[in-house]
Short mmCIF file of C-alpha atoms in Angstrom, two decimals:
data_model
loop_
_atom_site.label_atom_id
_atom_site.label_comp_id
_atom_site.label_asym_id
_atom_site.label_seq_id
_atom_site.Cartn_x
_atom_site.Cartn_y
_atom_site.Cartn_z
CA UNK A 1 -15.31 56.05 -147.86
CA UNK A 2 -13.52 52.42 -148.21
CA UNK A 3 -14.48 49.52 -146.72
CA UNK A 4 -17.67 48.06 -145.26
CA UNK A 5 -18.52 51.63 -145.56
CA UNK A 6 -17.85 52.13 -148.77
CA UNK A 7 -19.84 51.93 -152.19
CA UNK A 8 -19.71 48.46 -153.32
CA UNK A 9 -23.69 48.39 -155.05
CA UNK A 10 -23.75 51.27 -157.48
CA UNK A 11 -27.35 52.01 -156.13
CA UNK A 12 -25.62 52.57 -152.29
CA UNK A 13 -23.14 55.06 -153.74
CA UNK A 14 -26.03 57.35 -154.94
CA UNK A 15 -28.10 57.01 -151.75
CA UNK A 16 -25.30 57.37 -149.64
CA UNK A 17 -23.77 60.52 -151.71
CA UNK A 18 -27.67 61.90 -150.94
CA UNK A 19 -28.03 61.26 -147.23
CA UNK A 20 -24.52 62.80 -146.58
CA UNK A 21 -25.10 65.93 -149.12
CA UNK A 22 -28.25 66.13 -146.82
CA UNK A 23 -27.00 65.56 -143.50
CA UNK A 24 -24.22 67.56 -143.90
CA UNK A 25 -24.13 70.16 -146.69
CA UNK A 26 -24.04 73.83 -145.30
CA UNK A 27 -27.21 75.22 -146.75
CA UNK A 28 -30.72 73.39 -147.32
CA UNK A 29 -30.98 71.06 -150.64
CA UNK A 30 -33.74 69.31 -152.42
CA UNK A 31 -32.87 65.81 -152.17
CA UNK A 32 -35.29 64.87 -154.67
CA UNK A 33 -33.97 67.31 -157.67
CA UNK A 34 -30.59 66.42 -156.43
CA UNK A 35 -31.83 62.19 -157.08
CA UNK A 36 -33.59 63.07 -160.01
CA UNK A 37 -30.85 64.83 -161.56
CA UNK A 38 -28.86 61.78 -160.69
CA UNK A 39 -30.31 59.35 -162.20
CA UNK A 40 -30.95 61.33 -165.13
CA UNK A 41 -26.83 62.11 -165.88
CA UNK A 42 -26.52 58.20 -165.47
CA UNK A 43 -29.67 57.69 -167.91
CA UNK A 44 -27.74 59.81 -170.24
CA UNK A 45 -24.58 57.52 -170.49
CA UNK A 46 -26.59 54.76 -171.83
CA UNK A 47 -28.59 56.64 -174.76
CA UNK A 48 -29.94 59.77 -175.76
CA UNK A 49 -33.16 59.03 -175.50
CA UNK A 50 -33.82 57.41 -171.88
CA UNK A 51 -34.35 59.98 -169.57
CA UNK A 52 -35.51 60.99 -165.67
CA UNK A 53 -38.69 62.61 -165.63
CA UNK A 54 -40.63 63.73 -162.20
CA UNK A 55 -43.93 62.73 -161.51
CA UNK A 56 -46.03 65.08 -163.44
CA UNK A 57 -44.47 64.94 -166.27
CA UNK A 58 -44.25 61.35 -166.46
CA UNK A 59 -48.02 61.75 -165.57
CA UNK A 60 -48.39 64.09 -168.25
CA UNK A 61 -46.66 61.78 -170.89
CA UNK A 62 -48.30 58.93 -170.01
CA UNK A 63 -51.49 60.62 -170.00
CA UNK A 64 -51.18 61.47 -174.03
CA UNK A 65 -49.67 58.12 -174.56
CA UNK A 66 -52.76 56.48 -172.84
CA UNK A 67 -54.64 58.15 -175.48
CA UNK A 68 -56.83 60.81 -172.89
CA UNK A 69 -57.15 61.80 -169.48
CA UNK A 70 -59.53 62.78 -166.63
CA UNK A 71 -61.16 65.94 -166.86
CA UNK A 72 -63.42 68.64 -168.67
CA UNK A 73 -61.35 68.52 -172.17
CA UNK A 74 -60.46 72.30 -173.17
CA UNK A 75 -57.21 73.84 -174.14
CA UNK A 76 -56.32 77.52 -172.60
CA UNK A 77 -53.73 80.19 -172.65
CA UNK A 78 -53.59 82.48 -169.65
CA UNK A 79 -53.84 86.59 -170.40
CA UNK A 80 -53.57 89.16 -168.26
CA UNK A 81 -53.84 86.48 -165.60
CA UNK A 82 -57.21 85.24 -166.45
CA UNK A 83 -57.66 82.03 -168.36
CA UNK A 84 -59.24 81.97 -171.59
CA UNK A 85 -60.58 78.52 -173.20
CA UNK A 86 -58.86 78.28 -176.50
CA UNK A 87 -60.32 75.06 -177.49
CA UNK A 88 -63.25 72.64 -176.49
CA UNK A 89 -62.60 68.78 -176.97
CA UNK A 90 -65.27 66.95 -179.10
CA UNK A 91 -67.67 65.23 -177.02
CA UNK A 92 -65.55 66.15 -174.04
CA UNK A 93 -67.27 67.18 -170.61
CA UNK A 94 -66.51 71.01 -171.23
CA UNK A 95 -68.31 70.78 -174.81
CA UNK A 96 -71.13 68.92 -173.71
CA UNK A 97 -71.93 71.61 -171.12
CA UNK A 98 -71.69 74.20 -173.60
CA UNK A 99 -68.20 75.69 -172.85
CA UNK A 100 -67.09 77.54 -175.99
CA UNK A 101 -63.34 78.93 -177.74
CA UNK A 102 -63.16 83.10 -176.17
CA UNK A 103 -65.02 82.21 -172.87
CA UNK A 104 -63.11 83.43 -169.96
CA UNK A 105 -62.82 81.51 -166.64
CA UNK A 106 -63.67 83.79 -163.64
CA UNK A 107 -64.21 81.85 -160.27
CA UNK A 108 -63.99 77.97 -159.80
CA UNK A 109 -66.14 76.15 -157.04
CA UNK A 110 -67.28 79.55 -155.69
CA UNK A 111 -63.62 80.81 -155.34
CA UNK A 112 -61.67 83.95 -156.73
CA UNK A 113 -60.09 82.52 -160.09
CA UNK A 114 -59.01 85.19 -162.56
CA UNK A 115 -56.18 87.57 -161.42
CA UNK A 116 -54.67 85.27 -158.76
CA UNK A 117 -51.41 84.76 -160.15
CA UNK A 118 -52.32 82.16 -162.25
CA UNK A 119 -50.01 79.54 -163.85
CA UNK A 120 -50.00 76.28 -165.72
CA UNK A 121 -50.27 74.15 -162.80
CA UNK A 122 -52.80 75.86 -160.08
CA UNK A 123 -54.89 75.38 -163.71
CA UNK A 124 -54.00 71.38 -163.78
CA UNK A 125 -55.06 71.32 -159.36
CA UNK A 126 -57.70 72.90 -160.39
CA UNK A 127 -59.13 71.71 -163.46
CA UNK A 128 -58.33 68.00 -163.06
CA UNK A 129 -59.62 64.92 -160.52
CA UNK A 130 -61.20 62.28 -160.26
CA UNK A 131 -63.76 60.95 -162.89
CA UNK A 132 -67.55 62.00 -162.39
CA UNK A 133 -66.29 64.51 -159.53
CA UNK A 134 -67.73 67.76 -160.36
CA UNK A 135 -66.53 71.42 -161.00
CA UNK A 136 -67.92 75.00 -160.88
CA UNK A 137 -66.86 77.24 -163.10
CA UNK A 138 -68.08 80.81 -163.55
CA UNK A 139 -67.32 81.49 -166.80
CA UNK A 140 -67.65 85.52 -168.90
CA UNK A 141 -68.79 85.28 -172.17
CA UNK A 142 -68.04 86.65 -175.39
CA UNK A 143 -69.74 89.48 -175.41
CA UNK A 144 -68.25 90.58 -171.61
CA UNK A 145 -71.69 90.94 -170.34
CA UNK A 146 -73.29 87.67 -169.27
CA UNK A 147 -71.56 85.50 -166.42
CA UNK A 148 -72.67 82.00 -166.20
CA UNK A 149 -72.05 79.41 -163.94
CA UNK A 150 -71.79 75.66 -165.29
CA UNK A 151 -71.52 72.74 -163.15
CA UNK A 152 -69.25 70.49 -165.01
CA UNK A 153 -68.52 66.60 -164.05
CA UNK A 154 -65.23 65.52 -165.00
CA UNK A 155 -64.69 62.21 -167.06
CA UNK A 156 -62.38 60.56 -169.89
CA UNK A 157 -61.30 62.62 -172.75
CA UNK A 158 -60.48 61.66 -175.98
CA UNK A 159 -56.90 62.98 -177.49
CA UNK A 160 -57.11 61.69 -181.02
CA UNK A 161 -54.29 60.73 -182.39
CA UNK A 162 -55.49 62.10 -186.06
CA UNK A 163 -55.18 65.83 -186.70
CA UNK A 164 -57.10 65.60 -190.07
CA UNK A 165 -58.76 62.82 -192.19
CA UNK A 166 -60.76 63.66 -195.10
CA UNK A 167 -60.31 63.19 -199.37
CA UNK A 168 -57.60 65.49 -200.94
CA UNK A 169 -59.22 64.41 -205.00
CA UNK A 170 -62.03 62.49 -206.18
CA UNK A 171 -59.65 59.38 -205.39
CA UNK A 172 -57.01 60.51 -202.74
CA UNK A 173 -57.08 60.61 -198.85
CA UNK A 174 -55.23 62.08 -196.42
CA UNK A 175 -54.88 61.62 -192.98
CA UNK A 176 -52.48 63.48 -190.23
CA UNK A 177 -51.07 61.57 -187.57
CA UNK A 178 -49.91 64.30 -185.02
CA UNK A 179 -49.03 61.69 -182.08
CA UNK A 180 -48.51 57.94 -180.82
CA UNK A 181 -50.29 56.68 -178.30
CA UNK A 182 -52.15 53.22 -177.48
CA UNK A 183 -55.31 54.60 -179.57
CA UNK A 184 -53.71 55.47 -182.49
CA UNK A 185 -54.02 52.18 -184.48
CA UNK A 186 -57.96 51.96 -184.08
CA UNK A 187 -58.26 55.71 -184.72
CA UNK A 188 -56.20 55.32 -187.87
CA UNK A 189 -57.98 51.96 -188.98
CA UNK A 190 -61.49 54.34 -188.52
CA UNK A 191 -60.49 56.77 -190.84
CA UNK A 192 -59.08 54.38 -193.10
CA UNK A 193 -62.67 52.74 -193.37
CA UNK A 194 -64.64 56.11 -193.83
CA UNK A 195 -62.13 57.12 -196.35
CA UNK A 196 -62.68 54.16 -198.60
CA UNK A 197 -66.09 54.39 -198.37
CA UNK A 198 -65.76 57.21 -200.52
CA UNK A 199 -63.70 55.46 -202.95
CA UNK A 200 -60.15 55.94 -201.65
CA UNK A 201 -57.80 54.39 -204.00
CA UNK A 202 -54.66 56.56 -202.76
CA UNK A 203 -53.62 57.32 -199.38
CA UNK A 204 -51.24 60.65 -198.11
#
């Protein structure tokens, strides 16, 4: 379209191309995949390593990079459409109530949990909200018999950037940095100091 019409701003041309595609495209479209997508091919052009990313998984990036998030801090895997708690975050909510790796999630807040067609993200709407705002969870233990209900209150939880830290020989350490985030230079400087207090002289 030429002219005063036309698409003299580069950001124009893309918001124009969207409001016609949705104005007058034959069958329904998600204008906000179609943007996203957009942007992203443009991104692309410049380097291969800026990207698009929706919401939750910027939130979900930004989350790790932040160094934690808000919530009861357990992993999970999902079997035969129940979830079962995997692992329990040091010091995290979930661990301080007494949560434990093979318990199995049943109900949350009173409601039908297991066997609803679970999937990764009715877990995060469920599992996650606001700091000190509190969760039931009806939880099956190991042994299959005993159901227990604990009453959980969300807050921050820690995702170390350090995978291991501890002395390899009398005189070598070793420490595993599995990510980068805004903690990871006082969590590395900690287990630098507790590693030469036993007499580090070498470091892996």
């Amino acid at each position: 379209e030429p002219g005063q019409h036309g698409f003299s701003i580069g950001g124009n041309k893309i918001s124009r191309v969207l409001q016609l595609v949705h104005r007058s495209y034959v069958d329904s479209v998600n204008t906000d995949s179609l943007e996203g997508v957009a942007v992203n091919n443009l991104l692309q052009n410049l380097d291969p390593h800026s990207i698009y990313l929706p919401p939750q998984q910027a939130e979900s990036i930004n989350e790790r990079l932040d160094g934690g998030f808000n919530g009861i801090g357990i992993e999970y895997q999902l079997l035969r459409d129940t979830l079962y708690i995997t692992q329990v975050y040091g010091n995290g909510p979930a661990m301080k109530a007494g949560l434990a790796p093979g318990d199995r999630v049943i109900n949350v807040d009173g409601k039908k949990f297991s066997g609803t067609h679970l999937t990764a993200d009715l877990v995060n709407k469920a599992f996650k909200g606001q700091k000190d705002s509190q969760i039931a969870l009806s939880v099956l233990q190991e042994d299959n018999k005993t159901l227990k209900i604990y009453k959980i209150k969300r807050g921050f939880v820690d995702l170390s950037s350090l995978d291991a830290s501890y002395m390899l020989s009398p005189n070598v350490g070793y420490i595993k940095i599995s990510k980068f985030a805004s903690t990871t230079d006082n969590d590395f400087r900690a287990a630098i100091k507790k590693l030469q207090a036993k007499k580090m002289e070498k470091l892996v």
